[in-house]
Amino acid sequence: MMKNPDFTQLREAMVREQIAKRGITNPDLLRAFMDVPRHSFVLQEEINFAYEDHPLPVGEGQTISQPYIVALMTEALKVRGGDKILEVGTGSGYQAAILAQLGTRVFSIERIPSLARQAQALLSSLGYHVTIDVGDGTCGWQEYAPYDRIIVTAASPAISPLWEEQLIVGGRMVVPVGSEFSQELVVVDKVSATHTKSETLGGCVFVPLIGKYGFAK
Ligand code: SAM
């Protein structure tokens, strides 16, 4: 029988080598990555690779993002304790756990029911209170709007008008925008009810967002 690796040591190495060394040094953020057990969010057969420097499959053709990308997006989001956050694309629930660990209130919407169910059960078993529903997150999630922050964790052809609408004035969103094959990570600040300001953080590759304002099935 194969012995489980020491996940705490692997997690420390991930935080040090993949996140801090690449310039993300916010201590609260690094602590959150130390506190969330990433190996709980991957498939059992991938558990030995949970702390490696790349995305992994989570079933249903979907992925858990590379740790550094999760860190980069979380840092760019500039969350404050108590913020109400919409995550589009729950997937494994890992990004939601990081945000919850930072003291925010997370509302996460997922298109695939089985992933939403698994993520909800896992997050609850780990003690994270995250509200998850199944739906088309390209339309946001009107029920709990407005949000202080919106994070989209799948590739979008454009910024959905409904995300803009559901973000508070002064709020921020982080979205991978581009084609189905490659995207730019875009940070959007809603500076007034009718105006936004954007900057780009660099290239990335996400699975596509499928829905009304996303890509076709
Ligand atoms: N944040 C996730 C995590 O921490 O594991 C990774 C998300 S994965 C890269 C992208 C997710 O977006 C997939 O689970 C996919 O099913 C979901 N998705 C695709 N289109 C969607 C839509 N219109 N609304 C909500 N979720 C969607």
mmCIF file of C-alpha atoms and ligand atoms in Angstrom:
data_model
loop_
_atom_site.group_PDB
_atom_site.id
_atom_site.type_symbol
_atom_site.label_atom_id
_atom_site.label_comp_id
_atom_site.label_asym_id
_atom_site.label_seq_id
_atom_site.Cartn_x
_atom_site.Cartn_y
_atom_site.Cartn_z
ATOM 1 C CA MET A 1 0.000 0.000 0.000
ATOM 2 C CA MET A 2 1.310 3.457 -0.903
ATOM 3 C CA LYS A 3 1.828 5.778 2.059
ATOM 4 C CA ASN A 4 0.167 9.204 1.846
ATOM 5 C CA PRO A 5 2.756 11.964 1.402
ATOM 6 C CA ASP A 6 3.171 14.634 4.070
ATOM 7 C CA PHE A 7 0.617 17.124 2.747
ATOM 8 C CA THR A 8 1.626 19.854 5.203
ATOM 9 C CA GLN A 9 5.178 19.867 3.859
ATOM 10 C CA LEU A 10 3.954 19.759 0.269
ATOM 11 C CA ARG A 11 1.581 22.645 0.981
ATOM 12 C CA GLU A 12 4.373 24.705 2.570
ATOM 13 C CA ALA A 13 6.540 24.096 -0.498
ATOM 14 C CA MET A 14 3.653 25.086 -2.810
ATOM 15 C CA VAL A 15 3.134 28.361 -0.938
ATOM 16 C CA ARG A 16 6.853 29.155 -0.817
ATOM 17 C CA GLU A 17 7.981 28.065 -4.286
ATOM 18 C CA GLN A 18 4.929 28.590 -6.491
ATOM 19 C CA ILE A 19 3.194 31.563 -4.858
ATOM 20 C CA ALA A 20 5.529 33.664 -2.651
ATOM 21 C CA LYS A 21 8.552 33.322 -4.956
ATOM 22 C CA ARG A 22 6.441 34.609 -7.855
ATOM 23 C CA GLY A 23 5.725 37.816 -5.963
ATOM 24 C CA ILE A 24 2.539 37.194 -3.973
ATOM 25 C CA THR A 25 3.527 38.085 -0.440
ATOM 26 C CA ASN A 26 0.305 39.226 1.306
ATOM 27 C CA PRO A 27 0.584 37.253 4.588
ATOM 28 C CA ASP A 28 -3.196 36.746 4.959
ATOM 29 C CA LEU A 29 -3.346 35.257 1.500
ATOM 30 C CA LEU A 30 -0.338 32.978 2.043
ATOM 31 C CA ARG A 31 -1.854 31.823 5.336
ATOM 32 C CA ALA A 32 -5.151 31.005 3.599
ATOM 33 C CA PHE A 33 -3.287 28.819 1.106
ATOM 34 C CA MET A 34 -1.569 27.090 4.040
ATOM 35 C CA ASP A 35 -4.872 26.548 5.836
ATOM 36 C CA VAL A 36 -6.959 25.102 2.986
ATOM 37 C CA PRO A 37 -6.197 21.389 2.351
ATOM 38 C CA ARG A 38 -5.944 21.429 -1.466
ATOM 39 C CA HIS A 39 -5.587 17.618 -1.600
ATOM 40 C CA SER A 40 -9.201 17.322 -0.337
ATOM 41 C CA PHE A 41 -10.419 19.098 -3.506
ATOM 42 C CA VAL A 42 -8.861 16.783 -6.103
ATOM 43 C CA LEU A 43 -9.907 13.329 -7.291
ATOM 44 C CA GLN A 44 -8.595 10.485 -5.118
ATOM 45 C CA GLU A 45 -6.413 9.231 -7.996
ATOM 46 C CA GLU A 46 -4.797 12.693 -8.309
ATOM 47 C CA ILE A 47 -4.136 13.185 -4.609
ATOM 48 C CA ASN A 48 -0.363 12.791 -4.895
ATOM 49 C CA PHE A 49 -0.285 15.607 -7.482
ATOM 50 C CA ALA A 50 -2.519 18.033 -5.547
ATOM 51 C CA TYR A 51 0.340 20.429 -4.695
ATOM 52 C CA GLU A 52 2.012 20.416 -8.105
ATOM 53 C CA ASP A 53 2.353 23.532 -10.243
ATOM 54 C CA HIS A 54 -0.490 22.860 -12.708
ATOM 55 C CA PRO A 55 -4.268 22.404 -12.949
ATOM 56 C CA LEU A 56 -5.798 18.963 -12.360
ATOM 57 C CA PRO A 57 -8.978 17.241 -13.545
ATOM 58 C CA VAL A 58 -11.910 17.219 -11.111
ATOM 59 C CA GLY A 59 -14.330 15.153 -13.219
ATOM 60 C CA GLU A 60 -16.994 16.094 -15.805
ATOM 61 C CA GLY A 61 -14.188 17.423 -18.054
ATOM 62 C CA GLN A 62 -13.517 20.293 -15.600
ATOM 63 C CA THR A 63 -10.424 21.355 -13.677
ATOM 64 C CA ILE A 64 -9.132 22.805 -10.430
ATOM 65 C CA SER A 65 -6.867 25.707 -11.428
ATOM 66 C CA GLN A 66 -3.112 25.867 -10.897
ATOM 67 C CA PRO A 67 -2.375 27.115 -7.345
ATOM 68 C CA TYR A 68 -0.548 30.223 -8.604
ATOM 69 C CA ILE A 69 -3.489 31.273 -10.800
ATOM 70 C CA VAL A 70 -5.865 30.922 -7.833
ATOM 71 C CA ALA A 71 -3.456 33.074 -5.792
ATOM 72 C CA LEU A 72 -3.025 35.668 -8.558
ATOM 73 C CA MET A 73 -6.781 36.048 -9.057
ATOM 74 C CA THR A 74 -7.423 36.188 -5.314
ATOM 75 C CA GLU A 75 -4.746 38.848 -4.843
ATOM 76 C CA ALA A 76 -6.098 40.868 -7.788
ATOM 77 C CA LEU A 77 -9.590 40.737 -6.282
ATOM 78 C CA LYS A 78 -8.352 42.671 -3.175
ATOM 79 C CA VAL A 79 -10.937 41.198 -0.828
ATOM 80 C CA ARG A 80 -11.715 42.607 2.597
ATOM 81 C CA GLY A 81 -13.195 40.601 5.486
ATOM 82 C CA GLY A 82 -16.996 40.545 5.235
ATOM 83 C CA ASP A 83 -17.073 41.215 1.469
ATOM 84 C CA LYS A 84 -19.933 39.566 -0.389
ATOM 85 C CA ILE A 85 -18.435 37.674 -3.305
ATOM 86 C CA LEU A 86 -19.928 36.005 -6.350
ATOM 87 C CA GLU A 87 -17.844 33.180 -7.789
ATOM 88 C CA VAL A 88 -18.856 31.928 -11.233
ATOM 89 C CA GLY A 89 -17.675 28.323 -11.700
ATOM 90 C CA THR A 90 -17.568 26.465 -8.360
ATOM 91 C CA GLY A 91 -15.766 23.428 -9.806
ATOM 92 C CA SER A 92 -14.076 21.613 -6.910
ATOM 93 C CA GLY A 93 -14.845 24.404 -4.411
ATOM 94 C CA TYR A 94 -11.142 25.192 -3.786
ATOM 95 C CA GLN A 95 -11.261 28.860 -4.831
ATOM 96 C CA ALA A 96 -14.420 29.299 -2.748
ATOM 97 C CA ALA A 97 -12.639 27.781 0.283
ATOM 98 C CA ILE A 98 -9.700 30.199 -0.111
ATOM 99 C CA LEU A 99 -12.117 33.150 -0.249
ATOM 100 C CA ALA A 100 -14.095 31.871 2.745
ATOM 101 C CA GLN A 101 -10.847 31.351 4.654
ATOM 102 C CA LEU A 102 -10.141 35.064 4.061
ATOM 103 C CA GLY A 103 -13.324 35.930 5.947
ATOM 104 C CA THR A 104 -15.567 36.750 2.997
ATOM 105 C CA ARG A 105 -19.158 35.636 2.300
ATOM 106 C CA VAL A 106 -19.069 33.497 -0.810
ATOM 107 C CA PHE A 107 -21.934 32.803 -3.223
ATOM 108 C CA SER A 108 -20.816 30.388 -5.896
ATOM 109 C CA ILE A 109 -22.722 29.278 -8.982
ATOM 110 C CA GLU A 110 -21.916 26.155 -11.011
ATOM 111 C CA ARG A 111 -23.403 24.829 -14.262
ATOM 112 C CA ILE A 112 -22.857 21.106 -13.570
ATOM 113 C CA PRO A 113 -25.119 19.756 -10.789
ATOM 114 C CA SER A 114 -22.842 16.897 -9.666
ATOM 115 C CA LEU A 115 -19.883 19.281 -9.163
ATOM 116 C CA ALA A 116 -22.063 21.750 -7.250
ATOM 117 C CA ARG A 117 -23.312 18.934 -4.979
ATOM 118 C CA GLN A 118 -19.845 17.525 -4.304
ATOM 119 C CA ALA A 119 -18.357 20.951 -3.636
ATOM 120 C CA GLN A 120 -21.181 21.864 -1.253
ATOM 121 C CA ALA A 121 -20.753 18.615 0.713
ATOM 122 C CA LEU A 122 -16.971 18.960 0.867
ATOM 123 C CA LEU A 123 -16.985 22.621 1.899
ATOM 124 C CA SER A 124 -19.543 21.931 4.637
ATOM 125 C CA SER A 125 -17.543 18.946 5.915
ATOM 126 C CA LEU A 126 -14.459 21.198 6.154
ATOM 127 C CA GLY A 127 -16.453 23.825 8.044
ATOM 128 C CA TYR A 128 -16.708 26.450 5.277
ATOM 129 C CA HIS A 129 -20.009 28.235 4.925
ATOM 130 C CA VAL A 130 -20.379 28.830 1.176
ATOM 131 C CA THR A 131 -23.730 29.223 -0.601
ATOM 132 C CA ILE A 132 -23.784 27.227 -3.846
ATOM 133 C CA ASP A 133 -26.411 26.862 -6.533
ATOM 134 C CA VAL A 134 -26.695 25.296 -9.964
ATOM 135 C CA GLY A 135 -27.278 27.731 -12.792
ATOM 136 C CA ASP A 136 -25.883 29.806 -15.619
ATOM 137 C CA GLY A 137 -23.395 32.131 -13.944
ATOM 138 C CA THR A 138 -22.969 34.166 -17.140
ATOM 139 C CA CYS A 139 -26.178 35.835 -15.909
ATOM 140 C CA GLY A 140 -24.669 36.362 -12.445
ATOM 141 C CA TRP A 141 -26.829 35.477 -9.467
ATOM 142 C CA GLN A 142 -29.501 38.135 -9.020
ATOM 143 C CA GLU A 143 -30.922 36.736 -5.770
ATOM 144 C CA TYR A 144 -27.961 37.864 -3.604
ATOM 145 C CA ALA A 145 -26.811 40.884 -5.666
ATOM 146 C CA PRO A 146 -25.193 43.350 -5.376
ATOM 147 C CA TYR A 147 -21.710 41.923 -4.773
ATOM 148 C CA ASP A 148 -18.556 43.654 -3.536
ATOM 149 C CA ARG A 149 -16.445 41.381 -5.717
ATOM 150 C CA ILE A 150 -17.038 38.957 -8.608
ATOM 151 C CA ILE A 151 -14.556 36.273 -9.625
ATOM 152 C CA VAL A 152 -15.088 34.238 -12.772
ATOM 153 C CA THR A 153 -13.085 31.029 -12.909
ATOM 154 C CA ALA A 154 -13.813 29.941 -16.491
ATOM 155 C CA ALA A 155 -13.008 31.559 -19.842
ATOM 156 C CA SER A 156 -15.500 34.179 -20.970
ATOM 157 C CA PRO A 157 -15.802 35.717 -24.458
ATOM 158 C CA ALA A 158 -16.607 39.095 -22.845
ATOM 159 C CA ILE A 159 -17.655 40.761 -19.598
ATOM 160 C CA SER A 160 -21.302 39.894 -19.038
ATOM 161 C CA PRO A 161 -23.511 42.981 -18.704
ATOM 162 C CA LEU A 162 -25.214 41.282 -15.767
ATOM 163 C CA TRP A 163 -21.942 40.979 -13.806
ATOM 164 C CA GLU A 164 -21.454 44.726 -14.288
ATOM 165 C CA GLU A 165 -24.997 45.346 -13.127
ATOM 166 C CA GLN A 166 -24.690 43.079 -10.063
ATOM 167 C CA LEU A 167 -21.391 44.621 -8.883
ATOM 168 C CA ILE A 168 -21.567 47.531 -6.411
ATOM 169 C CA VAL A 169 -20.126 50.912 -7.400
ATOM 170 C CA GLY A 170 -16.541 50.749 -6.107
ATOM 171 C CA GLY A 171 -16.529 46.970 -6.585
ATOM 172 C CA ARG A 172 -14.091 44.887 -8.581
ATOM 173 C CA MET A 173 -14.215 41.771 -10.721
ATOM 174 C CA VAL A 174 -11.558 39.447 -12.127
ATOM 175 C CA VAL A 175 -12.385 37.552 -15.308
ATOM 176 C CA PRO A 176 -10.402 35.506 -17.869
ATOM 177 C CA VAL A 177 -11.553 37.070 -21.165
ATOM 178 C CA GLY A 178 -10.754 35.743 -24.614
ATOM 179 C CA SER A 179 -11.327 32.791 -26.912
ATOM 180 C CA GLU A 180 -12.086 29.219 -25.868
ATOM 181 C CA PHE A 181 -8.375 28.447 -26.167
ATOM 182 C CA SER A 182 -6.544 31.367 -24.540
ATOM 183 C CA GLN A 183 -7.495 34.381 -22.479
ATOM 184 C CA GLU A 184 -6.212 37.468 -20.690
ATOM 185 C CA LEU A 185 -6.899 37.927 -17.013
ATOM 186 C CA VAL A 186 -8.872 41.175 -16.836
ATOM 187 C CA VAL A 187 -9.461 43.226 -13.674
ATOM 188 C CA VAL A 188 -12.509 45.495 -13.916
ATOM 189 C CA ASP A 189 -13.285 48.289 -11.425
ATOM 190 C CA LYS A 190 -16.810 49.695 -11.409
ATOM 191 C CA VAL A 191 -16.028 53.369 -10.870
ATOM 192 C CA SER A 192 -19.599 54.673 -11.206
ATOM 193 C CA ALA A 193 -23.044 53.327 -12.034
ATOM 194 C CA THR A 194 -22.255 53.637 -15.727
ATOM 195 C CA HIS A 195 -18.440 53.470 -15.976
ATOM 196 C CA THR A 196 -15.807 50.779 -15.532
ATOM 197 C CA LYS A 197 -12.009 50.831 -15.747
ATOM 198 C CA SER A 198 -10.055 47.732 -16.826
ATOM 199 C CA GLU A 199 -6.498 46.466 -16.698
ATOM 200 C CA THR A 200 -4.970 43.224 -17.896
ATOM 201 C CA LEU A 201 -2.744 40.979 -15.797
ATOM 202 C CA GLY A 202 -1.436 38.639 -18.496
ATOM 203 C CA GLY A 203 -2.302 35.465 -20.354
ATOM 204 C CA CYS A 204 -4.067 32.405 -18.949
ATOM 205 C CA VAL A 205 -5.945 29.305 -20.093
ATOM 206 C CA PHE A 206 -9.269 28.274 -18.551
ATOM 207 C CA VAL A 207 -12.014 25.843 -19.545
ATOM 208 C CA PRO A 208 -14.868 27.685 -21.293
ATOM 209 C CA LEU A 209 -17.828 29.279 -19.605
ATOM 210 C CA ILE A 210 -20.927 27.839 -21.255
ATOM 211 C CA GLY A 211 -24.118 29.869 -21.195
ATOM 212 C CA LYS A 212 -26.129 32.824 -22.413
ATOM 213 C CA TYR A 213 -23.215 35.319 -22.351
ATOM 214 C CA GLY A 214 -20.559 32.597 -22.596
ATOM 215 C CA PHE A 215 -19.682 30.079 -25.276
ATOM 216 C CA ALA A 216 -22.175 27.753 -26.924
ATOM 217 C CA LYS A 217 -22.393 24.134 -25.713
HETATM 218 N N1 SAM B 1 -13.121 27.604 -9.198
HETATM 219 C C1 SAM B 1 -12.970 26.194 -9.442
HETATM 220 C C2 SAM B 1 -12.166 25.500 -8.394
HETATM 221 O O1 SAM B 1 -11.683 26.164 -7.458
HETATM 222 O O2 SAM B 1 -12.029 24.273 -8.494
HETATM 223 C C3 SAM B 1 -12.409 25.913 -10.818
HETATM 224 C C4 SAM B 1 -13.414 26.210 -11.861
HETATM 225 S S1 SAM B 1 -13.240 25.300 -13.357
HETATM 226 C C5 SAM B 1 -11.754 25.926 -14.010
HETATM 227 C C6 SAM B 1 -14.545 26.101 -14.273
HETATM 228 C C7 SAM B 1 -15.929 25.747 -13.797
HETATM 229 O O3 SAM B 1 -16.865 26.614 -14.438
HETATM 230 C C8 SAM B 1 -16.349 24.331 -14.167
HETATM 231 O O4 SAM B 1 -16.719 23.630 -13.022
HETATM 232 C C9 SAM B 1 -17.530 24.529 -15.109
HETATM 233 O O5 SAM B 1 -18.521 23.535 -15.030
HETATM 234 C C10 SAM B 1 -18.048 25.878 -14.641
HETATM 235 N N2 SAM B 1 -18.912 26.578 -15.595
HETATM 236 C C11 SAM B 1 -18.856 26.609 -16.958
HETATM 237 N N3 SAM B 1 -19.836 27.395 -17.457
HETATM 238 C C12 SAM B 1 -20.521 27.877 -16.394
HETATM 239 C C13 SAM B 1 -21.658 28.736 -16.233
HETATM 240 N N4 SAM B 1 -22.271 29.301 -17.266
HETATM 241 N N5 SAM B 1 -22.081 28.995 -14.986
HETATM 242 C C14 SAM B 1 -21.495 28.459 -13.901
HETATM 243 N N6 SAM B 1 -20.416 27.638 -13.974
HETATM 244 C C15 SAM B 1 -19.940 27.360 -15.203
#
